[in-house]
Amino acid sequence: MSEYRVGMNVLATLKDRFRPALGALVSDAGQARELLEMIRPAQDAKFGDYQANFAMPLGKRLGKPPRDVAAEAVQRAELADLCQPPEIAGPGFINLRLRDEWLTDQLNAEVQDDRLGIALASQPQTIVVDYSSPNVAKPMHVGHIRSTVIGDALTRTLRFLGHKAISDNHLGDWGTQFGMIIYGYKHFVDRAAYAAAPVAELSRLYKLVHKLVDYQESKKALPDKKSRLAERQAESEQLKAQPKTGDKAADKKTAQTLSKAQDAAASQAHEIEALEAKIAAIDADPQLSKLTAEHATIDDAVLQETAKLHAGDSENLRLWHEFLPNCRDEIARVYGRLNVKFDYEYGESFYHDRLAPVVEDLRRRGLAQDSQGAICVFVDGFETPMIVQKKDGAFLYATTDLATIQFRKETWQPSRILYVVDHRQGEHFDKLFAVASRCGYETIDLQHVKFGTVMGAEGKPYKTREGTAAGLESLLDEAVTRAAAVVAETDTEGRMNADERREIAEVIGIGALKYADLSQNRTSDYTFSYDKMLLMNGNTATYMQYSYARVSSIFAKGGFDAAAVRASGAKIALSHPVERALGLQLLRFEETLAVVETEAMPHYLTGYLFDLAKCYSAFFENCPVLKADNEAVRDSRLLVCDLTARTIRMGLDLLGIKVVERM
Ligand code: ARG
């Protein structure tokens, strides 16, 4: 059986054909596989459609001229039905050009298949996708949209490829923010405001208490920071006073130490300044300074409220049960707008009873140790240990994550878990995975699907105005409002009524927002811009949706029904180079999805769709469809249009983006 999934996957088919040849040339299976990976789409059409570059390293290994090795591989591989006679170029590149007959056979099979020829995984996996996962009752930020959109696209794609993808929104619903809200509620609630808009009031309370806690913590941190600054300064003075030894290396080292100490002192001084400014601002505010005086021990009190909640205090639990549904409703509204649904939303609170046993288990395995009153797991290669229980008995984020892996393993036996989380949590996950591999979860492939920060125009992390879930909603609203303007611009003839326009604007606005996120390599930061995301030409959802509508409109214009043409017995025949290029691009859909699957990188799919739309544009300019020379050519081209439209629609659907029939 093929090791690769071969449906319409051209690349996998080529690898399959070369596998026996390479197997005969190299005995090591791992090496053979590595060499097979050197078969890739050609960078330039003049080198054919695909290129195999393994002959150079293989020649070196075998001590034979690469061109001879290339010739031997080509001779051993069965390619006749698939490719034209391969060309061996330069030092030993193998240029592969697919036969037009083969290409059209594949395309014609695709036309008749609802899945566009894409095979289901031969070995379906169970994959948990942990995404979105905001901390409820705390400001939800654009990073959570990023996680939501990427996680949803991955879940959809994995499912389409035949895997059992389980989405689990690991809500932060049990953290210290509840201590703050409970404290705030007990001391500062505005009953009328709470009755009218509970979440807005809770969010006000959160922010207020956060500010007061921050004030106390800053004040407490100051003396220590100041004495450390003094130490650094003294150290610098001492280093400066040190006479030169004349030993170049030693003097250089001293100079380096000095500059390090000076840098450290400067950044410490900077921090102190910032803290002092923050404190002064609150002191200068009569209302706030009254509150800081009245609630001088608020930092401890807030921790106690959380501890009481976790210990099962009835009043705090009652409040938590009262607050949580409100907080969840608010988040659910954002999910509704984004059209995202989860299979499960267990959240951190669900694991509460499992935390103590996790720590017990770590002890039993000899992994956890007492250290300065806390319980820690020391992991090789990390400066700091993973703390699983604090001195005061509280458990941590990492403890919950260990319990979560345990639960997921018991419940679903996944072979892979994807954590779609901000790259700043990289160290947390590195440690978590290291510990997990030592406590019985080594068979699960745990992967941090990390993403960069969403930046604003000023080069700082993007912030919504209110910094709440409502703030996120206003972000969606803004995208939709701007999309409405785009719709108004394209509908110059006034073909649409107001309802239709509104509906289309929603699809385009939300699509633009999602696509802007998905089209970036997720590991990098990206700059949020409404203008860019709604561009009519460029790598945007708007352009893809427009291309889709444009292709579809051909059918309406000519009075053809796509399903009828498909059923008519008409066949695709490729007659023009740009038509062939479009056909080849259509066939690359499956190999693209395969990369999205293994790398968990949706931007390969957006890149593919963008290239597809460009190929279509060239085709559209060069190949008349409705005005084709004869019926056979016309029907063939209608089928090409239909396949393009279906591929765009399916591709966007896998990204969680809808299309409209006209815009
Ligand atoms: N609640 C966390 C945050 O907002 C993200 C949780 C990610 N998932 C996990 N299993 N740790 O930063």
XYZ file of C-alpha atoms and ligand atoms in Angstrom:
675
model
C 0.000 0.000 0.000
C 1.145 3.519 -0.643
C 2.783 5.293 2.213
C 1.365 8.540 0.943
C -2.277 9.166 0.470
C -2.818 9.029 -3.247
C -6.053 10.523 -4.398
C -5.345 13.395 -6.723
C -2.110 14.057 -4.937
C 0.325 14.449 -7.808
C 3.343 14.878 -5.595
C 2.517 11.751 -3.623
C 1.977 9.844 -6.851
C 5.389 10.875 -8.127
C 7.020 9.884 -4.858
C 5.281 6.548 -5.053
C 6.646 5.967 -8.514
C 10.204 6.816 -7.489
C 10.125 4.890 -4.229
C 10.995 1.448 -5.637
C 13.751 2.997 -7.740
C 15.326 4.677 -4.737
C 14.773 1.576 -2.653
C 16.926 -0.315 -5.120
C 19.639 2.351 -5.041
C 19.895 2.949 -1.284
C 19.438 0.314 1.395
C 18.601 2.681 4.268
C 14.837 3.345 4.292
C 15.230 6.637 6.171
C 17.695 7.927 3.617
C 15.450 6.843 0.774
C 12.592 8.777 2.336
C 14.729 11.883 2.713
C 15.683 11.668 -0.941
C 12.051 11.284 -1.955
C 11.311 14.545 -0.156
C 13.529 16.211 -2.752
C 10.809 15.813 -5.352
C 9.024 19.145 -5.461
C 6.890 21.356 -7.640
C 9.159 23.085 -10.156
C 9.979 26.704 -9.333
C 9.748 27.687 -12.962
C 7.520 26.199 -15.655
C 10.481 25.907 -18.007
C 11.824 23.136 -15.774
C 8.602 21.183 -16.131
C 5.858 20.700 -13.583
C 7.861 18.928 -10.904
C 11.523 18.492 -10.257
C 13.469 15.716 -8.563
C 16.742 16.912 -7.080
C 17.914 13.808 -5.262
C 20.526 12.712 -7.816
C 23.163 15.146 -6.541
C 23.286 13.962 -2.906
C 22.690 10.390 -3.982
C 25.546 10.513 -6.508
C 27.841 11.777 -3.772
C 26.791 8.952 -1.486
C 27.230 6.301 -4.153
C 30.383 7.824 -5.598
C 28.808 7.996 -9.064
C 28.201 10.936 -11.379
C 24.806 12.424 -10.444
C 23.649 12.498 -14.054
C 24.179 8.728 -14.261
C 22.318 8.238 -10.995
C 19.473 10.401 -12.307
C 19.314 8.365 -15.493
C 19.239 5.135 -13.533
C 16.462 6.348 -11.218
C 14.406 7.516 -14.166
C 14.896 4.228 -15.927
C 13.842 2.239 -12.856
C 10.763 4.370 -12.091
C 7.539 3.575 -13.860
C 6.534 6.938 -15.221
C 5.396 6.341 -18.764
C 1.652 6.786 -18.165
C 2.191 9.802 -15.924
C 4.974 11.914 -17.398
C 6.589 12.727 -20.651
C 10.095 11.253 -20.932
C 11.946 13.027 -18.097
C 14.728 15.412 -18.931
C 17.982 15.304 -17.039
C 19.349 18.804 -16.775
C 22.522 20.468 -15.516
C 24.336 18.540 -12.810
C 21.516 15.977 -12.550
C 18.140 17.651 -12.036
C 15.267 15.489 -13.182
C 12.594 17.617 -14.833
C 9.174 16.056 -14.859
C 6.357 17.157 -17.065
C 2.979 15.511 -16.666
C 1.326 14.084 -19.748
C -1.668 16.104 -20.840
C -3.740 12.907 -21.098
C -2.995 12.024 -17.500
C -3.708 15.554 -16.340
C -7.070 15.683 -18.094
C -8.013 12.210 -16.835
C -7.458 13.390 -13.298
C -9.390 16.596 -13.862
C -12.304 14.761 -15.434
C -12.430 12.394 -12.482
C -12.384 15.409 -10.145
C -15.300 16.967 -11.971
C -17.464 13.970 -11.081
C -16.397 13.769 -7.420
C -17.966 15.730 -4.550
C -14.667 15.621 -2.691
C -12.823 16.910 -5.754
C -10.836 13.719 -5.782
C -9.358 14.218 -2.357
C -8.827 10.955 -0.555
C -9.680 10.248 3.051
C -6.772 9.426 5.337
C -5.859 5.770 5.027
C -4.995 5.794 8.712
C -7.359 8.230 10.384
C -6.026 9.727 13.576
C -7.777 11.153 16.586
C -6.493 14.686 17.001
C -7.520 17.058 19.779
C -7.360 20.710 18.786
C -7.126 22.974 21.822
C -7.877 26.474 20.633
C -9.453 29.837 21.372
C -9.289 29.201 25.141
C -9.725 32.749 26.447
C -9.703 33.576 30.115
C -13.317 34.419 30.752
C -14.192 37.605 32.568
C -10.851 39.005 31.579
C -10.393 41.218 28.573
C -10.486 38.985 25.495
C -8.021 40.228 22.932
C -7.273 39.818 19.240
C -4.827 37.031 20.044
C -7.853 34.963 20.994
C -9.402 35.666 17.602
C -6.179 34.496 16.040
C -6.243 31.257 17.993
C -9.932 30.782 17.210
C -9.559 31.322 13.494
C -6.420 29.193 13.061
C -7.752 26.410 15.288
C -11.058 26.328 13.445
C -9.332 26.156 10.033
C -7.110 23.307 11.201
C -10.033 21.396 12.684
C -12.040 21.737 9.489
C -9.135 20.659 7.305
C -8.226 17.653 9.453
C -11.847 16.529 9.466
C -12.166 16.887 5.746
C -9.085 14.711 5.347
C -10.811 11.994 7.326
C -9.361 12.457 10.777
C -11.340 12.527 13.949
C -10.574 16.073 15.017
C -11.977 16.991 18.417
C -12.182 20.683 19.212
C -11.881 21.615 22.846
C -12.051 25.192 24.051
C -9.848 25.144 27.149
C -11.526 28.131 28.775
C -9.695 29.876 31.563
C -12.670 29.829 33.914
C -11.025 29.068 37.238
C -8.126 31.464 37.510
C -7.199 34.311 39.805
C -9.361 36.704 37.809
C -12.323 35.261 39.710
C -10.727 36.236 43.005
C -10.614 39.772 41.658
C -14.171 39.775 40.428
C -15.500 38.239 43.608
C -13.637 40.788 45.684
C -14.841 43.558 43.399
C -18.407 42.325 43.580
C -18.340 42.139 47.358
C -16.995 45.689 47.734
C -17.711 47.806 44.714
C -20.638 46.456 42.730
C -23.087 48.906 41.225
C -26.293 46.865 41.521
C -28.219 48.714 38.881
C -25.390 48.467 36.386
C -24.979 44.773 37.165
C -28.679 44.117 36.638
C -28.652 45.977 33.354
C -25.438 44.592 31.854
C -23.750 42.021 34.087
C -20.675 41.378 31.968
C -19.895 45.036 31.443
C -20.138 45.599 35.199
C -17.986 42.537 35.954
C -15.435 43.746 33.510
C -15.421 47.171 35.180
C -14.933 45.459 38.546
C -12.126 43.330 37.162
C -10.304 46.353 35.820
C -10.779 48.361 38.995
C -9.565 45.604 41.291
C -6.721 44.809 38.933
C -5.601 48.417 39.170
C -5.762 48.457 42.955
C -3.883 45.156 43.235
C -1.303 46.365 40.792
C -0.815 49.501 42.894
C -0.084 47.502 46.035
C 2.158 45.063 44.221
C 4.093 47.865 42.590
C 4.634 49.575 45.921
C 5.847 46.352 47.441
C 8.165 45.613 44.554
C 9.838 49.026 44.651
C 12.260 48.667 47.593
C 13.600 45.382 46.301
C 14.042 46.777 42.820
C 15.781 49.838 44.188
C 18.225 47.835 46.234
C 18.988 45.657 43.224
C 19.605 48.761 41.181
C 21.982 50.016 43.828
C 23.816 46.696 43.740
C 24.163 46.858 39.986
C 25.418 50.415 40.163
C 27.956 49.505 42.805
C 29.066 46.586 40.702
C 29.514 48.871 37.710
C 31.531 51.364 39.763
C 33.755 48.602 41.003
C 34.347 47.263 37.512
C 35.086 50.746 36.240
C 37.607 51.313 38.980
C 39.419 48.081 38.205
C 42.850 48.835 36.724
C 43.642 47.269 33.357
C 45.593 44.038 33.713
C 47.252 44.215 30.324
C 45.930 40.737 29.559
C 43.787 41.439 26.498
C 41.346 38.595 26.998
C 40.821 39.366 30.668
C 40.348 43.092 30.014
C 37.875 42.364 27.282
C 35.932 40.151 29.632
C 35.847 42.869 32.292
C 34.646 45.397 29.732
C 31.892 43.029 28.679
C 30.814 42.402 32.251
C 30.772 46.131 32.848
C 28.605 46.833 29.838
C 26.225 44.058 30.842
C 25.958 45.440 34.372
C 25.341 48.925 33.002
C 22.642 47.695 30.660
C 20.983 45.812 33.482
C 21.123 48.913 35.681
C 19.632 51.065 32.944
C 16.707 48.744 32.364
C 16.154 48.424 36.100
C 16.124 52.206 36.427
C 13.639 52.345 33.602
C 11.353 49.840 35.307
C 11.528 51.749 38.561
C 10.590 54.955 36.797
C 7.593 53.297 35.199
C 6.437 51.859 38.506
C 6.814 55.199 40.240
C 4.865 56.940 37.511
C 2.069 54.424 37.823
C 1.934 54.852 41.591
C 2.012 58.631 41.308
C -0.845 58.655 38.821
C -3.066 56.761 41.220
C -1.989 58.867 44.184
C -2.915 61.960 42.227
C -6.439 60.688 41.626
C -8.483 61.535 44.729
C -11.054 58.800 44.189
C -8.548 56.073 43.485
C -6.194 57.094 46.252
C -9.075 56.917 48.700
C -9.727 53.372 47.527
C -6.071 52.331 47.757
C -6.026 53.546 51.350
C -9.234 51.733 52.240
C -8.140 48.509 50.532
C -4.503 48.423 51.473
C -4.369 44.629 51.725
C -6.342 43.995 48.548
C -3.552 41.958 46.935
C -3.693 39.325 49.671
C -7.458 39.524 49.955
C -7.871 38.747 46.259
C -5.653 35.676 46.524
C -7.734 34.553 49.466
C -10.960 34.919 47.528
C -9.555 32.664 44.801
C -8.289 30.184 47.396
C -11.696 30.156 49.057
C -13.369 29.506 45.731
C -11.044 26.608 45.041
C -11.582 25.249 48.544
C -15.319 25.130 47.907
C -16.469 28.141 49.941
C -20.210 28.231 49.352
C -20.601 31.975 48.883
C -17.730 32.243 46.396
C -18.878 29.172 44.511
C -22.365 30.612 44.320
C -20.992 33.835 42.856
C -18.825 31.908 40.413
C -21.873 29.952 39.240
C -23.720 33.213 38.857
C -20.967 34.977 36.907
C -19.817 32.197 34.625
C -22.869 31.775 32.369
C -22.889 35.512 31.728
C -19.239 35.502 30.789
C -19.738 32.483 28.557
C -22.719 34.061 26.797
C -20.649 37.047 25.895
C -17.899 34.931 24.373
C -20.459 32.777 22.614
C -21.701 35.842 20.764
C -18.256 36.306 19.249
C -18.152 32.624 18.262
C -21.572 32.992 16.680
C -20.389 35.867 14.543
C -17.295 33.901 13.559
C -19.372 30.795 12.886
C -17.156 28.686 15.120
C -18.445 25.774 17.180
C -16.635 23.559 19.646
C -17.198 19.907 20.419
C -16.238 20.507 24.023
C -15.632 23.442 26.295
C -14.402 21.754 29.431
C -12.398 24.668 30.697
C -9.980 24.724 33.578
C -12.609 24.411 36.301
C -13.509 20.953 35.049
C -10.098 19.640 36.112
C -10.133 20.966 39.644
C -10.603 17.590 41.342
C -7.905 16.024 39.239
C -5.132 18.392 40.272
C -4.176 16.922 43.646
C -3.973 13.405 42.158
C -1.739 14.729 39.357
C 0.709 16.073 41.917
C 0.497 12.784 43.826
C 1.238 10.865 40.666
C 4.252 13.043 39.899
C 5.562 12.372 43.389
C 5.031 8.644 43.050
C 7.012 8.631 39.856
C 9.774 10.504 41.630
C 9.403 13.450 39.299
C 8.123 16.074 41.750
C 10.185 17.466 44.610
C 9.714 19.991 47.404
C 11.613 23.143 46.718
C 11.363 26.255 48.908
C 7.967 25.132 50.112
C 6.567 24.613 46.623
C 6.298 21.365 44.689
C 8.312 21.373 41.508
C 9.309 19.177 38.620
C 12.843 19.808 37.459
C 13.296 19.276 33.759
C 16.624 18.929 31.993
C 17.476 21.830 29.767
C 15.343 24.419 31.598
C 16.609 27.059 33.953
C 13.526 27.039 36.124
C 11.453 24.063 37.221
C 7.791 23.542 36.482
C 5.915 24.512 39.644
C 2.893 22.277 40.141
C 1.784 23.438 43.567
C 2.572 26.657 45.375
C 3.515 27.090 49.007
C -0.043 28.112 49.866
C -1.414 24.934 48.294
C -2.628 26.552 45.076
C -2.218 24.603 41.851
C -1.000 26.189 38.645
C -1.743 26.528 34.959
C 0.755 23.742 34.217
C -0.860 21.391 36.749
C -4.176 21.874 34.990
C -2.569 21.220 31.634
C -1.133 17.930 32.894
C -4.552 16.914 34.215
C -6.035 17.889 30.867
C -3.651 15.634 28.939
C -4.486 12.800 31.301
C -8.216 13.320 30.810
C -7.922 13.566 27.040
C -5.881 10.409 26.927
C -8.420 8.488 29.025
C -11.379 9.869 27.127
C -10.347 9.985 23.488
C -6.958 8.231 23.162
C -5.696 10.884 20.761
C -2.509 10.343 18.813
C -1.944 14.075 18.474
C -2.900 17.179 20.452
C -2.527 20.610 18.908
C -2.343 23.639 21.187
C -3.110 26.750 19.166
C -1.649 29.315 21.535
C 0.387 32.529 21.413
C 4.124 31.973 20.923
C 4.827 33.714 24.221
C 3.689 30.557 25.971
C 6.434 28.592 24.224
C 8.382 27.835 27.352
C 5.292 26.666 29.189
C 4.543 24.151 26.452
C 8.158 23.023 26.040
C 8.221 22.201 29.725
C 4.770 20.681 29.704
C 5.652 18.358 26.834
C 8.937 17.394 28.470
C 7.157 16.469 31.693
C 4.321 14.731 29.831
C 6.763 12.530 27.974
C 8.050 11.338 31.342
C 4.710 10.490 32.849
C 3.205 8.112 30.389
C 2.088 10.330 27.530
C 5.060 9.767 25.242
C 2.869 8.142 22.607
C 0.865 11.346 22.086
C 2.361 13.782 19.630
C 1.969 17.063 21.536
C 2.450 20.135 19.435
C 2.415 23.818 20.244
C 0.873 25.443 17.171
C 2.273 28.830 18.039
C 1.398 32.143 16.509
C 2.804 35.651 16.585
C 1.329 38.867 17.864
C -1.265 40.943 16.050
C 0.254 44.404 15.755
C -1.381 47.793 15.371
C -0.256 50.425 12.892
C 2.109 52.023 15.419
C 4.108 48.826 15.712
C 2.646 47.954 19.106
C 0.390 44.993 19.914
C -3.078 45.734 18.603
C -5.631 46.675 21.231
C -9.366 46.902 20.844
C -10.897 50.052 22.230
C -12.670 48.487 25.182
C -10.329 45.548 25.574
C -13.265 43.215 26.206
C -15.245 40.645 24.257
C -17.542 43.556 23.404
C -14.442 45.256 22.061
C -13.865 42.271 19.838
C -17.416 42.487 18.607
C -16.888 46.089 17.659
C -13.864 44.934 15.708
C -16.057 42.537 13.740
C -18.637 45.283 13.276
C -16.025 47.621 11.875
C -14.862 44.994 9.366
C -18.470 44.457 8.270
C -19.159 48.194 7.966
C -16.124 48.627 5.769
C -17.097 45.579 3.743
C -20.466 47.197 3.137
C -18.664 50.095 1.506
C -16.816 47.672 -0.759
C -20.092 46.005 -1.697
C -21.687 49.351 -2.489
C -18.740 50.140 -4.728
C -18.930 46.910 -6.723
C -22.705 46.985 -7.046
C -22.756 50.120 -9.151
C -25.808 48.984 -11.052
C -27.797 48.629 -7.878
C -28.643 44.985 -8.476
C -28.927 44.196 -4.777
C -31.473 45.208 -2.215
C -30.521 46.376 1.261
C -30.956 42.955 2.907
C -28.843 41.262 0.332
C -26.131 43.857 0.733
C -26.128 43.477 4.495
C -25.806 39.706 4.252
C -23.011 39.928 1.731
C -21.178 42.560 3.783
C -21.236 40.242 6.801
C -19.740 37.376 4.781
C -17.102 39.632 3.268
C -16.198 41.496 6.448
C -15.826 38.403 8.614
C -14.109 36.552 5.785
C -11.589 39.372 5.363
C -10.761 39.341 9.049
C -10.243 35.587 9.118
C -8.288 35.399 5.907
C -5.958 38.244 6.931
C -4.978 36.129 9.897
C -4.795 32.825 8.068
C -2.768 34.100 5.142
C 0.177 34.974 7.370
C 2.732 32.419 8.310
C 1.295 31.934 11.775
C 4.673 32.047 13.497
C 5.226 35.693 12.558
C 3.642 38.862 13.888
C 1.314 40.610 11.509
C -0.047 44.102 11.232
C -3.764 44.492 11.472
C -5.205 46.697 8.735
C -8.804 46.941 7.594
C -7.739 48.516 4.331
C -5.375 45.713 3.426
C -7.680 42.907 4.405
C -10.437 44.195 2.149
C -8.353 44.769 -0.964
C -10.080 43.648 -4.128
C -6.843 42.472 -5.654
C -4.297 40.837 -3.473
C -4.074 37.818 -1.243
C -7.346 38.564 0.538
C -10.633 36.803 1.145
C -12.321 39.617 -0.753
C -10.325 38.833 -3.862
C -11.013 35.106 -3.489
C -14.721 35.704 -2.947
C -14.772 38.059 -5.879
C -13.019 35.472 -8.061
C -15.555 32.882 -6.996
C -18.480 35.170 -7.809
C -16.932 36.051 -11.134
C -16.515 32.386 -12.119
C -20.049 31.587 -11.027
C -21.464 34.500 -12.969
C -20.362 32.909 -16.242
C -22.940 30.203 -15.723
C -25.703 32.705 -15.050
C -24.651 34.869 -17.950
C -24.607 31.981 -20.422
C -27.729 30.423 -18.974
C -25.908 27.202 -18.055
C -26.363 24.981 -15.078
C -23.077 23.601 -13.767
C -24.574 20.296 -12.616
C -26.129 19.765 -16.044
C -22.823 20.368 -17.817
C -21.144 17.902 -15.441
C -23.780 15.288 -16.212
C -23.764 15.935 -19.941
C -20.830 13.686 -20.740
C -18.722 16.716 -21.718
C -15.015 16.367 -20.949
C -12.178 18.697 -20.146
C -9.548 18.977 -22.863
C -6.675 21.394 -22.355
C -5.922 23.430 -25.440
C -4.032 26.518 -24.307
C -0.896 26.813 -22.109
C -2.670 29.010 -19.530
C -5.509 26.517 -19.474
C -3.052 23.734 -18.792
C -1.425 25.832 -16.041
C -4.830 26.292 -14.432
C -5.531 22.560 -14.704
C -2.253 21.720 -13.019
C -2.913 24.229 -10.252
C -6.356 22.687 -9.691
C -4.698 19.310 -9.268
C -2.383 20.659 -6.592
C -5.160 21.140 -4.082
C -4.598 17.813 -2.383
C -0.854 18.130 -2.003
C -1.465 21.553 -0.467
C -3.899 20.163 2.075
C -1.373 17.486 2.940
C 1.103 20.199 3.935
C -1.516 22.077 5.953
C -2.199 18.812 7.762
C 1.379 17.922 8.647
C 2.675 21.422 9.351
C -0.520 22.788 10.886
C -0.021 25.866 8.697
C -3.158 27.261 7.029
C -1.262 29.898 5.063
C -0.228 27.221 2.562
C -3.869 26.925 1.654
C -4.427 30.674 1.238
C -1.261 30.854 -0.874
C -2.570 28.021 -3.003
C -5.943 29.722 -3.490
C -4.302 32.996 -4.404
C -2.202 31.246 -7.064
C -5.305 29.479 -8.289
C -7.155 32.777 -8.661
C -4.228 34.220 -10.584
C -4.141 31.195 -12.913
C -7.849 31.654 -13.434
C -7.409 35.317 -14.329
C -4.860 34.414 -17.013
C -7.190 31.726 -18.318
C -10.124 34.124 -18.337
C -8.173 36.673 -20.355
C -6.864 34.203 -22.914
C -9.515 31.557 -23.271
C -13.003 32.617 -24.301
C -15.594 30.477 -22.592
C -19.054 31.476 -23.731
C -17.628 32.635 -27.040
C -15.454 29.576 -27.577
C -14.965 28.293 -31.136
C -17.231 25.306 -30.729
C -19.451 23.573 -28.216
C -16.888 20.988 -27.140
C -14.360 23.677 -26.240
C -17.035 25.741 -24.552
C -18.202 22.825 -22.409
C -14.652 21.861 -21.559
C -14.009 25.425 -20.405
C -17.252 25.572 -18.485
C -16.075 22.475 -16.628
C -12.734 24.132 -15.907
C -14.627 27.164 -14.538
C -16.844 24.918 -12.463
C -13.870 23.072 -11.015
C -12.170 26.365 -10.195
C -15.261 27.676 -8.436
C -15.717 24.466 -6.466
C -12.059 24.409 -5.455
C -12.175 28.008 -4.254
C -15.394 27.368 -2.364
C -14.080 24.233 -0.746
C -10.739 25.831 0.080
C -12.436 28.812 1.707
C -14.834 26.509 3.520
C -11.882 24.658 5.051
C -10.694 28.043 6.286
C -14.110 28.768 7.770
C -14.891 31.424 5.147
C -18.107 31.626 3.175
C -18.640 32.648 -0.412
C -21.396 34.650 -2.071
C -22.800 33.952 -5.501
C -22.475 37.566 -6.515
C -20.886 40.704 -5.183
N -6.283 30.562 28.702
C -4.980 30.695 28.116
C -4.751 32.153 27.717
O -5.674 32.880 27.447
C -4.756 29.810 26.926
C -4.970 28.335 27.173
C -4.389 27.488 26.089
N -4.599 26.074 26.266
C -3.978 25.300 27.137
N -4.283 24.039 27.213
N -3.049 25.781 27.929
O -3.615 32.580 27.619
